[in-house]
CSV table of C-alpha atoms and ligand atoms in Angstrom, one decimal:
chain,number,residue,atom,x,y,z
A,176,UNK,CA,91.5,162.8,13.3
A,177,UNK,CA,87.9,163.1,14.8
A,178,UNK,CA,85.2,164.3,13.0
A,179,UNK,CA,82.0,165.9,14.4
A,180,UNK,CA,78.7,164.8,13.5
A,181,UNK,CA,76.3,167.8,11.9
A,182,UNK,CA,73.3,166.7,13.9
A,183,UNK,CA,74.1,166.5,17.3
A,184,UNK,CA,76.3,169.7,17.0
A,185,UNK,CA,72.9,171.5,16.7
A,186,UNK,CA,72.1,171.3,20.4
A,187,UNK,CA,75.9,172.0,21.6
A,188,UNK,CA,77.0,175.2,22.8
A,189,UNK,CA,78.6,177.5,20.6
A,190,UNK,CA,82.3,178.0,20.3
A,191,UNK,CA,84.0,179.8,22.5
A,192,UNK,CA,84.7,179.5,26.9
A,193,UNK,CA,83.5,176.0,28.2
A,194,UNK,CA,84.3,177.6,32.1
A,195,UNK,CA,80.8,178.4,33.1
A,196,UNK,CA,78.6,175.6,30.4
A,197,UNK,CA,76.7,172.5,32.9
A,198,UNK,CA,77.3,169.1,32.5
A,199,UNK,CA,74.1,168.6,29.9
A,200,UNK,CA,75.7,171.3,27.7
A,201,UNK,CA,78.9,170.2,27.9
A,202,UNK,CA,78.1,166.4,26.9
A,203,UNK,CA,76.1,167.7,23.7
A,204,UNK,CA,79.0,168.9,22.5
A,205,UNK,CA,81.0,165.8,23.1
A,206,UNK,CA,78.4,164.0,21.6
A,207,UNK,CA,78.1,166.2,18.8
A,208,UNK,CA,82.2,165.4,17.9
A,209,UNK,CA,81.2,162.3,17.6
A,210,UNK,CA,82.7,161.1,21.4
A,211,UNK,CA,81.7,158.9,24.2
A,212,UNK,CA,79.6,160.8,26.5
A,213,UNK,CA,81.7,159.9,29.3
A,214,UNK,CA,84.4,162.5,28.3
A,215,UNK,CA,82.0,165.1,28.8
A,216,UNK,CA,82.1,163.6,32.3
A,217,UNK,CA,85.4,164.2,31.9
A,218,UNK,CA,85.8,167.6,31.0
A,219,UNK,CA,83.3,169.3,33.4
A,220,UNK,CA,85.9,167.6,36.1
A,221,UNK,CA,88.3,169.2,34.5
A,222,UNK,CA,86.5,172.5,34.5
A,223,UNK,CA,85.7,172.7,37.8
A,224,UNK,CA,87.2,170.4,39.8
A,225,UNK,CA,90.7,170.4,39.1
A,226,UNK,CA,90.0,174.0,37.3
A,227,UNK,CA,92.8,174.0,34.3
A,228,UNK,CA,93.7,177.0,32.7
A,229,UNK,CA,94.0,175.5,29.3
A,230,UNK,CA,92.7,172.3,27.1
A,231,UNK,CA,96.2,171.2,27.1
A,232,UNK,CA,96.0,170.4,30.9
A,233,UNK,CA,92.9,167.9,30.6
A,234,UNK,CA,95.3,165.0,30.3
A,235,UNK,CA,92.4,162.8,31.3
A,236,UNK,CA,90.9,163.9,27.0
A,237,UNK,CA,93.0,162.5,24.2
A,238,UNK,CA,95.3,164.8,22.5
A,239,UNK,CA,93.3,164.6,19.1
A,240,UNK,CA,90.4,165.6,21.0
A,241,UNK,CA,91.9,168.5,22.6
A,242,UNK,CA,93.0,169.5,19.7
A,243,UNK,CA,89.4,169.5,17.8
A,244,UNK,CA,88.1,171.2,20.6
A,245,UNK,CA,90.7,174.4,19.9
A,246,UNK,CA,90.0,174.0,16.5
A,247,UNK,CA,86.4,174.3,16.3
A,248,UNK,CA,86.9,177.6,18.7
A,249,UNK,CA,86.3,176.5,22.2
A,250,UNK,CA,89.1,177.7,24.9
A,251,UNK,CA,88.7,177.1,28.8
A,252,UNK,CA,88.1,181.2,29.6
A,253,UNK,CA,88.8,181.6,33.3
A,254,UNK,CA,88.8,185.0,34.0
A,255,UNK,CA,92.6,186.5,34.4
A,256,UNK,CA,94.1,188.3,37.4
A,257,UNK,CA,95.3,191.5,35.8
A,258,UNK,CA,96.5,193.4,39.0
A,259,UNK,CA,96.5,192.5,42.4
A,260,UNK,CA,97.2,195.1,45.5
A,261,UNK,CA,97.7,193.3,49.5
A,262,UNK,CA,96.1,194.9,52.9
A,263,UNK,CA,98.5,195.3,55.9
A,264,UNK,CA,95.8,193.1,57.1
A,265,UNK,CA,95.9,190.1,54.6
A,266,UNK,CA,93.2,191.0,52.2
A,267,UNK,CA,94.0,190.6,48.6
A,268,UNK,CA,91.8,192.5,46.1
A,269,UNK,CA,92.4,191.6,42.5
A,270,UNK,CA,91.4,193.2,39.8
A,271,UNK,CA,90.6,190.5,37.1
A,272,UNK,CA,89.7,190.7,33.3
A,273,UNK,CA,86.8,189.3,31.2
A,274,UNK,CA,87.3,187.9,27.4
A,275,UNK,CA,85.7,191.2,26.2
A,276,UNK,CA,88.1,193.7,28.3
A,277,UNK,CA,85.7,194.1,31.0
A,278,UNK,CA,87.6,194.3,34.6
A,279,UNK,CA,85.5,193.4,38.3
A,280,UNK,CA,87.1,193.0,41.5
A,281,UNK,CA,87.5,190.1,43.7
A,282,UNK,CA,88.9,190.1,47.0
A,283,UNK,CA,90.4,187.1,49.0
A,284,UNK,CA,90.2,187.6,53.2
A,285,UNK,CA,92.5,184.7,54.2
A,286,UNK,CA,92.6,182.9,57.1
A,287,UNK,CA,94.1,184.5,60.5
A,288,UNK,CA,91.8,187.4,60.4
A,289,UNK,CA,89.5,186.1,62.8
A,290,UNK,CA,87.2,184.3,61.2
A,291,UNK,CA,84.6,184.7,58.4
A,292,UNK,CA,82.0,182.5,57.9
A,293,UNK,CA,80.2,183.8,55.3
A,294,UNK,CA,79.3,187.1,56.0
A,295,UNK,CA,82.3,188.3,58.4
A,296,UNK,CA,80.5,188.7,61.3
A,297,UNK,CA,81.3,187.9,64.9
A,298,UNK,CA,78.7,185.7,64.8
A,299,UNK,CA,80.1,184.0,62.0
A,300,UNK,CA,83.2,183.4,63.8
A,301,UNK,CA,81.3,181.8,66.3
A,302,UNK,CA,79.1,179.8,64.2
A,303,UNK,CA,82.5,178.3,62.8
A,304,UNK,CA,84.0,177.6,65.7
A,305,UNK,CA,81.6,175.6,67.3
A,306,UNK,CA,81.3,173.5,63.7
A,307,UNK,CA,85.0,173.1,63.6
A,308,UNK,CA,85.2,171.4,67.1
A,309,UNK,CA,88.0,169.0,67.4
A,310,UNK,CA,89.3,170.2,63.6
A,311,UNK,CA,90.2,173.9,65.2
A,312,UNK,CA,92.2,171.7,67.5
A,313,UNK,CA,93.7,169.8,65.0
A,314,UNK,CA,94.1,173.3,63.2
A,315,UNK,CA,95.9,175.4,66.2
A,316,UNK,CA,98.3,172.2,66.7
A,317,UNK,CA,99.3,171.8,62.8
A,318,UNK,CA,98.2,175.5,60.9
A,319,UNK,CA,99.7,173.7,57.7
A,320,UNK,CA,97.8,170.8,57.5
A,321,UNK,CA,94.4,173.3,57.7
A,322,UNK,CA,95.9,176.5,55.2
A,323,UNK,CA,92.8,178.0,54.6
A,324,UNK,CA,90.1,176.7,56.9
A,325,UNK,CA,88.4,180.2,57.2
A,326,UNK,CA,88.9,182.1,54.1
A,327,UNK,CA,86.4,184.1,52.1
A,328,UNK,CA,86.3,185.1,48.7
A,329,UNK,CA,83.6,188.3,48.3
A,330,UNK,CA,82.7,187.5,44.6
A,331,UNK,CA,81.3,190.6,41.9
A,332,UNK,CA,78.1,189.5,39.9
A,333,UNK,CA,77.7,192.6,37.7
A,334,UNK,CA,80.5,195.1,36.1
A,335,UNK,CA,78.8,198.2,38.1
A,336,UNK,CA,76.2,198.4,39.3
A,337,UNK,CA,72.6,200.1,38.6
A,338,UNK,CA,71.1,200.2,41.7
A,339,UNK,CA,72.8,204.3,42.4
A,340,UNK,CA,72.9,203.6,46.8
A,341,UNK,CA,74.4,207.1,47.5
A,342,UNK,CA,76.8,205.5,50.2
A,343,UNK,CA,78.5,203.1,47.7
A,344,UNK,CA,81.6,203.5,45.5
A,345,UNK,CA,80.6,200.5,42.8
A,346,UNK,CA,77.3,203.4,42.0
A,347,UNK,CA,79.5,205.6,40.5
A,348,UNK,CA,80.5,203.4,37.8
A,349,UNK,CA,76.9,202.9,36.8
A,350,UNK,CA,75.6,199.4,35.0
A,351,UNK,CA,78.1,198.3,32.3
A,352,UNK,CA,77.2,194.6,32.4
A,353,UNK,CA,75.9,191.9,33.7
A,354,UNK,CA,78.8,189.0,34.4
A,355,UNK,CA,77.6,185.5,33.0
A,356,UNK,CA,78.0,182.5,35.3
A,357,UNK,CA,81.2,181.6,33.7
A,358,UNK,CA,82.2,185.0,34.6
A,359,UNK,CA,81.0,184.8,38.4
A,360,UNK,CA,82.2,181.2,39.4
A,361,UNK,CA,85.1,181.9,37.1
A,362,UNK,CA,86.5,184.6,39.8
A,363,UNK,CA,86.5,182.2,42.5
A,364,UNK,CA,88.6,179.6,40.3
A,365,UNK,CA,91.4,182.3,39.2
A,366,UNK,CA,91.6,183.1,42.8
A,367,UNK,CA,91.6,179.5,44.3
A,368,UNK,CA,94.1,178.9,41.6
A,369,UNK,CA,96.1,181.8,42.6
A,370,UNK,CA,96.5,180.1,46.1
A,371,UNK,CA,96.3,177.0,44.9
A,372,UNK,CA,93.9,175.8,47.2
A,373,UNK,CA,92.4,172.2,47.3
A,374,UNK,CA,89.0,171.5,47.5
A,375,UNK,CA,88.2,168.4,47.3
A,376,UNK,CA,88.9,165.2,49.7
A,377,UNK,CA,89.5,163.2,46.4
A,378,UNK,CA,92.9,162.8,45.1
A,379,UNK,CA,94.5,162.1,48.6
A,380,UNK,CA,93.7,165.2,50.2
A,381,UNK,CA,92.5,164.5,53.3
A,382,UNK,CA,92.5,168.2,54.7
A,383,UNK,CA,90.3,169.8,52.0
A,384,UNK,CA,90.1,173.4,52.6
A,385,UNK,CA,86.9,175.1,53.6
A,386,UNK,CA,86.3,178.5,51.9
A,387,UNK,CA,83.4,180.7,52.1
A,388,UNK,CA,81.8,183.0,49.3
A,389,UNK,CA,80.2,186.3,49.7
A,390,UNK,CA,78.3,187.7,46.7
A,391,UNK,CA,78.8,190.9,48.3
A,392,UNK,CA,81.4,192.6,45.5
A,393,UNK,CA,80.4,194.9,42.5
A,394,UNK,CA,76.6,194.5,41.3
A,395,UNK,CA,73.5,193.6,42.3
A,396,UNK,CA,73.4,189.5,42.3
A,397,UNK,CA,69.3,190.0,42.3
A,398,UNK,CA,69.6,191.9,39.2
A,399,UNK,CA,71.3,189.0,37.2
A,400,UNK,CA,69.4,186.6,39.1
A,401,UNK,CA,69.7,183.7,36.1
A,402,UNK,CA,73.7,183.9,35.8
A,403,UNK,CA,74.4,184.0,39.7
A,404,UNK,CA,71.6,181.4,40.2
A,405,UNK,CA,73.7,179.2,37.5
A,406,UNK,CA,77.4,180.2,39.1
A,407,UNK,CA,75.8,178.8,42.5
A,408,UNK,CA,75.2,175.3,41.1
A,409,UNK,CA,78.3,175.6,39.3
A,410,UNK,CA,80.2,176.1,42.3
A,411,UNK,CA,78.4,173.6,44.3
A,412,UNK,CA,80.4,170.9,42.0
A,413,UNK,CA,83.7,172.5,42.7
A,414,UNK,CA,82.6,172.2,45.4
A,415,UNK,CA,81.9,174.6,47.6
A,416,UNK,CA,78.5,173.9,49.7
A,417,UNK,CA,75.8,176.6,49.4
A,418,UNK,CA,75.8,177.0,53.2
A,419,UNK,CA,78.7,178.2,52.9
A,420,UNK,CA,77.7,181.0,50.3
A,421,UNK,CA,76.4,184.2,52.0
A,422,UNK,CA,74.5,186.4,49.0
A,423,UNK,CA,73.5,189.9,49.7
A,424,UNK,CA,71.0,191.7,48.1
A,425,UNK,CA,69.5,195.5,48.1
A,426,UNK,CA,66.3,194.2,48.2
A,427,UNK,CA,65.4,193.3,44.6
A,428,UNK,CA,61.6,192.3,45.3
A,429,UNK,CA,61.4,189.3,42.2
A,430,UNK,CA,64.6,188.6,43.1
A,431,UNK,CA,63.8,187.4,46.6
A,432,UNK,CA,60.7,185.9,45.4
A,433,UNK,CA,62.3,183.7,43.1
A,434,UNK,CA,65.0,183.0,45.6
A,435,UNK,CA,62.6,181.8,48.0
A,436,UNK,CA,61.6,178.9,45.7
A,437,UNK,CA,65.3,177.6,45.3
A,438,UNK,CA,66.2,174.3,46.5
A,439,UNK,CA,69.7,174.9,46.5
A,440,UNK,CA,70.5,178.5,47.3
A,441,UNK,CA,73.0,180.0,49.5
A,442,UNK,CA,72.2,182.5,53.0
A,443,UNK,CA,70.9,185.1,52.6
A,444,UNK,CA,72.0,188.9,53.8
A,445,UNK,CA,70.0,192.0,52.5
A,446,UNK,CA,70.8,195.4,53.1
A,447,UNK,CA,68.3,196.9,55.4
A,448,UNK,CA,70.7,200.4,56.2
A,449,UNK,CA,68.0,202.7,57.8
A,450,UNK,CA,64.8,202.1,60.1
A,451,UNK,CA,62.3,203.7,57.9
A,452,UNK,CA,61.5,204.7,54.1
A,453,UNK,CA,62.2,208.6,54.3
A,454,UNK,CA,66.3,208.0,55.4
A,455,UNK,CA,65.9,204.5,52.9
A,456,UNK,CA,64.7,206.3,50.3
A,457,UNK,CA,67.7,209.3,50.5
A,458,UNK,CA,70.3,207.2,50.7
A,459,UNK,CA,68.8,203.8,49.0
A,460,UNK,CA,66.6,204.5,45.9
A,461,UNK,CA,65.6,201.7,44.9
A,462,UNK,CA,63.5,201.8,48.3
A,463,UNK,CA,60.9,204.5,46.2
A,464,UNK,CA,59.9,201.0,43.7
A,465,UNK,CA,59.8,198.3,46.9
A,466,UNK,CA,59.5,199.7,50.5
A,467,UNK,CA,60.2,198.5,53.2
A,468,UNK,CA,57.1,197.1,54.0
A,469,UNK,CA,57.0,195.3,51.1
A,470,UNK,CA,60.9,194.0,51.6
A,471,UNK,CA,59.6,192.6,54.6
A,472,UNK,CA,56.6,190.6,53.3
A,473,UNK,CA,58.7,189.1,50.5
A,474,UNK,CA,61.2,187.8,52.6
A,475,UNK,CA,58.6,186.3,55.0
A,476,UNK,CA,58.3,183.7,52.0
A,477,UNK,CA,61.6,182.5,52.4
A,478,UNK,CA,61.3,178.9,54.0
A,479,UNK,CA,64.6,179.2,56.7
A,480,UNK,CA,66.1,175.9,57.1
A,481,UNK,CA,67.3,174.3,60.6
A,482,UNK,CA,69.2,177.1,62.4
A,483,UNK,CA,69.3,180.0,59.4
A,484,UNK,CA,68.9,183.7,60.1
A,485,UNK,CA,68.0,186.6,57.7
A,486,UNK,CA,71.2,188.6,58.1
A,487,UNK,CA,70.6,192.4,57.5
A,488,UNK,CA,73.2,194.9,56.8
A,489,UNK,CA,73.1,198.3,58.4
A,490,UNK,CA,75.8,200.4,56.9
A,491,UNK,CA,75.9,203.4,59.7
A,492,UNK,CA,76.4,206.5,58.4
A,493,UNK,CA,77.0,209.4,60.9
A,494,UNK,CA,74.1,212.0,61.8
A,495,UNK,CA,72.1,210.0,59.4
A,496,UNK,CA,70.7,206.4,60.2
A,497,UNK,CA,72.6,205.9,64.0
A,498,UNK,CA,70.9,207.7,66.1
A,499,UNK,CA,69.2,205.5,69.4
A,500,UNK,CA,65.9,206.3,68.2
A,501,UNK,CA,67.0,204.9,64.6
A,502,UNK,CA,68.1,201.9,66.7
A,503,UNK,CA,63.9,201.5,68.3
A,504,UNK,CA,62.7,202.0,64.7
A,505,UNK,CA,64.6,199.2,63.3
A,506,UNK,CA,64.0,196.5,66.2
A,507,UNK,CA,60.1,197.6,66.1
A,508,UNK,CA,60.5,196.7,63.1
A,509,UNK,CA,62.4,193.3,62.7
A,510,UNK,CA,61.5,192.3,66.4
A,511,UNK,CA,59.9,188.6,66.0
A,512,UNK,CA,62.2,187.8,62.5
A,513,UNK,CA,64.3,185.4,62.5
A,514,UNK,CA,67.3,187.5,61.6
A,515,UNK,CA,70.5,188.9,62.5
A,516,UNK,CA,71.9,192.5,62.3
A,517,UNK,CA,75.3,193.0,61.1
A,518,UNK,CA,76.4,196.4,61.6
A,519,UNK,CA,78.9,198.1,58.9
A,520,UNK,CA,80.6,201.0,60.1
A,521,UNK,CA,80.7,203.4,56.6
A,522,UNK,CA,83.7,202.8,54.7
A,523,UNK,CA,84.7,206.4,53.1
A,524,UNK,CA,84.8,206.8,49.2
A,525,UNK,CA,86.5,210.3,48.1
A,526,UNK,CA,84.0,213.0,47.2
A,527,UNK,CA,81.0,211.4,49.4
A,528,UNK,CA,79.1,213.5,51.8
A,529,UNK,CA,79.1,211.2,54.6
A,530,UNK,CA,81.2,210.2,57.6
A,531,UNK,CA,82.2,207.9,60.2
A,532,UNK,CA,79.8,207.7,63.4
A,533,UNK,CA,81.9,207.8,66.3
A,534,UNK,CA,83.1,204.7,68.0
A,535,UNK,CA,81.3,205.2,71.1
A,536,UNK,CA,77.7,205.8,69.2
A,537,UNK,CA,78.4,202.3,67.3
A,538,UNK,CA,78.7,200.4,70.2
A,539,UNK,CA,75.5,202.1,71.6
A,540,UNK,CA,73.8,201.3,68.8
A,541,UNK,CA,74.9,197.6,68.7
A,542,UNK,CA,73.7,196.9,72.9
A,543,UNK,CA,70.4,198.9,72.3
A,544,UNK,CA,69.9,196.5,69.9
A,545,UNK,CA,71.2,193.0,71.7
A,546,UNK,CA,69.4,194.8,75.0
A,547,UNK,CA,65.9,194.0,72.5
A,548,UNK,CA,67.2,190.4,72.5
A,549,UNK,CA,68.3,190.7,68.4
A,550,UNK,CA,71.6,189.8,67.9
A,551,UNK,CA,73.9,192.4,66.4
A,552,UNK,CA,77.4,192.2,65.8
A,553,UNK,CA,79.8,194.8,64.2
A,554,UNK,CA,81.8,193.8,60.9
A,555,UNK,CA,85.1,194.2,60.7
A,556,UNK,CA,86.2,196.0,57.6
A,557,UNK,CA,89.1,194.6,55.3
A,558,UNK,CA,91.7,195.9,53.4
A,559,UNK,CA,90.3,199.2,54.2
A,560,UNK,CA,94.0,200.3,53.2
A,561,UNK,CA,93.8,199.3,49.5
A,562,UNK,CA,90.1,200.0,49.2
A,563,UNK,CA,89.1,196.1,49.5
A,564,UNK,CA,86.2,196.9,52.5
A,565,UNK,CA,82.7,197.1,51.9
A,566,UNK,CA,81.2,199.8,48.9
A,567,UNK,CA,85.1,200.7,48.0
A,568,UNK,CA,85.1,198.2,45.1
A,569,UNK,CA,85.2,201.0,42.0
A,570,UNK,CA,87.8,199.0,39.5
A,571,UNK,CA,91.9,199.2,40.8
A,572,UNK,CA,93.0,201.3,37.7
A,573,UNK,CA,90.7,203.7,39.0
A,574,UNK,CA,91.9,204.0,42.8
A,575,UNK,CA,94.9,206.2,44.1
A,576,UNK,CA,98.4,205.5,43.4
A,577,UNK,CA,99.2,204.6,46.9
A,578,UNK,CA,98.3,201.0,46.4
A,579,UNK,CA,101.4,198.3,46.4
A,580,UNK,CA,100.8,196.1,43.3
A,581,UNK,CA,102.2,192.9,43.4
A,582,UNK,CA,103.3,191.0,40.2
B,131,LIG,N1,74.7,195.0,45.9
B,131,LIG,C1,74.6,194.1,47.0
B,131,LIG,C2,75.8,193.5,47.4
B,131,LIG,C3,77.1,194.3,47.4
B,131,LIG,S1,77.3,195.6,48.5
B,131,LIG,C4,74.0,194.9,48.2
B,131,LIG,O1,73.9,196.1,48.2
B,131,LIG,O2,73.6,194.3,49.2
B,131,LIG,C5,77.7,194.7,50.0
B,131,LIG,C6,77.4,195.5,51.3
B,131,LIG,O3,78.2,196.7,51.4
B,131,LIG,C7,75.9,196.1,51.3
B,131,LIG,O4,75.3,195.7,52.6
B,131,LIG,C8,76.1,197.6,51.3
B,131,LIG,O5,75.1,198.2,52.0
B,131,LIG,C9,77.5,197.8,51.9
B,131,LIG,N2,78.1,199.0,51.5
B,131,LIG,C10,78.1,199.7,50.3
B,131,LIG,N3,78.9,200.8,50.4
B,131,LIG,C11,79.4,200.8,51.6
B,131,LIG,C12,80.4,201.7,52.2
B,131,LIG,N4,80.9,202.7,51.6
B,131,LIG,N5,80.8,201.4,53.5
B,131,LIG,C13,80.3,200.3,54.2
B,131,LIG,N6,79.4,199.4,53.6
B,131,LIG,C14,79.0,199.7,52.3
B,132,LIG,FE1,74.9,198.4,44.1
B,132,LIG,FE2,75.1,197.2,46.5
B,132,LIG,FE3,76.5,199.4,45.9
B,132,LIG,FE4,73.9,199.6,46.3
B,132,LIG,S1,75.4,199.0,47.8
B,132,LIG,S2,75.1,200.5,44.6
B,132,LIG,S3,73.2,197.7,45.4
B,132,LIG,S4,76.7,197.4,45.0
């Protein structure tokens, strides 16, 4: 039987998930049962490598250990898949429970959609392919051997969200929480573990599977900057590289500031969705505490690495924000950036006083502004059927009956 020493337990975390603690954290409280510090090597490999769902799957940790481990309260904690509901298009969106009852959503876009990198763009698809090179080959010769080269996970950082953008579905929930990183990395592993995808090239895997993140679900990731800071790095030793994490922000001024200053942080996408602060501020209004002006400045401070673009998101709501002259405000006012515009035709919500621009106005919104020499592309939505697209994500008890739940 192993006993833990009283001193070192001081500086280990207390009892309960070990999903979500860093390597540092988890070795003090190896150290502090009186253990090699090597198994807390051990563990975190566990954790988020090969991502068990329970202490009785680290077969790497002796059984007696294991066993102290549940006995002084500590459990692995992934979040759970409590309901899940499939697109006609692919798209899965999950709805998946916290310890404390708590429910987000999570949606998987799997591959065969033609192609997200990131931040499901056109320009993303293109971006991949030319990276892929001869592995797209290898890919279109032998799908199985490449199962989910392309997919993205869109992740949820908060349960809510506070931020009240009049076009969006997660507003009406309002702020419940804030998800921990545990809670934020934790959604990717239930769903990896759903598909059981392999990540890494150790272990004999020599097709490792390429997935791309999206912080793009329920919440504002710049209002729990710490936790989603923390489930980045955590899911950088999974691993999933941060340039392959897309985070989207409504422009949360500190926020952007501190991100600016990370050394290991993912793209960036913020959501620009009107040309000047009067339509901003009626549809967005958080835009009445940072303007645009002022968005602008703070993400000049970003340092952009070798061939990264500033992605911003222009939901287009009809009779609102798409009008050609909306289309001149917005390029006078990006023109010389170096930045991208994806354009987000509006996903309805029941009960919202918007609609759909017409087809025909998109488009002439999207060459006015490639004719300015910005790129623009127009994102595709998913799982628009089960409400998995863009702003729909409002918690799956919630949504109408119509949806086809699997197990
Ligand atoms: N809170 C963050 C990230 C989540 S929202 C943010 O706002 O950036 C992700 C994207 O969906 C944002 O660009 C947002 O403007 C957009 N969006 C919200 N509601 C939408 C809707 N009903 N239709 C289309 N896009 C929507
Ligand atoms: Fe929050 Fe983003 Fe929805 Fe705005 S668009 S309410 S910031 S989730």
């Amino acid at each position: 039987m192993l006993n833990k020493t009283k001193d070192d337990t001081e500086k280990a975390p207390a009892p309960g998930p070990l999903f979500g603690l860093p390597l540092p954290e988890l070795t003090a409280l190896i150290k502090g049962l009186n253990q090699p510090a090597y198994r807390g090597k051990q563990l975190h490999e566990a954790l988020y490598r090969q991502r068990v769902a329970s202490l009785d799957e680290i077969s790497t940790l002796p059984a007696d250990l294991r066993e102290l481990l549940k006995a002084e309260g500590y459990t692995i904690g992934l979040p759970e898949i409590v309901q899940t509901a499939r697109s006609i298009d692919g798209t899965e969106r999950y709805l998946i429970r916290m310890a404390d009852g708590e429910t987000v959503e999570t949606v998987w876009m799997p591959d065969g959609d033609g192609g997200e990198r990131g931040d499901g763009s056109q320009a993303a698809e293109e971006e991949e392919k030319e990276e892929q090179g001869n592995n797209s080959i290898a890919a279109e010769q032998n799908p199985a051997a490449f199962p989910y080269r392309r997919s993205t996970i869109c992740v949820s950082s908060q349960v809510g969200c506070a931020v009240n953008c009049q076009f969006c579905l997660t507003a009406k929930l309002g702020i419940r929480r804030n998800l921990t990183a545990g809670e934020i990395a934790g959604q990717v592993a239930a769903v990896l573990n759903r598909h059981q995808v392999a990540l890494s090239s150790s272990r004999g895997n020599p097709n490792p599977a390429r997935i791309n993140l999206v912080f793009m679900g329920m919440g504002e990731p710049f209002l729990n900057y710490a936790n989603f800071i923390a489930a980045v790095r955590l899911l950088t030793q999974m691993p999933i590289p941060e340039s392959r994490m897309t985070v989207s922000t409504s422009g949360i001024l500190p926020g952007i500031l501190d991100f600016a200053k990370e050394t290991v942080r993912p793209k960036l996408a913020v959501s620009l969705n009107a040309s000047n602060d009067q339509v901003r501020e009626s549809i967005m209004p958080i835009t009445r505490k940072w303007n645009i002006a002022a968005l602008l400045e703070a993400l000049a401070t970003i340092p952009l690495r070798n061939r990264e673009w500033i992605t911003f998101e222009y939901v287009l709501l009809g009779g609102i924000n798409d009008s050609l002259q909306h289309a001149d405000e917005l390029i006078a006012l990006i023109s010389g950036m170096r930045c991208k515009i994806n354009l987000i035709v509006w996903n309805s919500g029941p009960n919202m006083p918007f609609h759909e621009p017409p087809q025909s106005g998109v488009s002439a919104f999207q060459k006015r502004i490639m004719a300015a020499g910005i790129p623009a592309y127009i994102r595709r939505p998913r799982g628009r059927d089960i409400y998995a697209a863009c702003g729909q994500l409002k918690r799956t008890v919630e949504q109408p009956p119509q949806l086809v739940e699997l197990a």
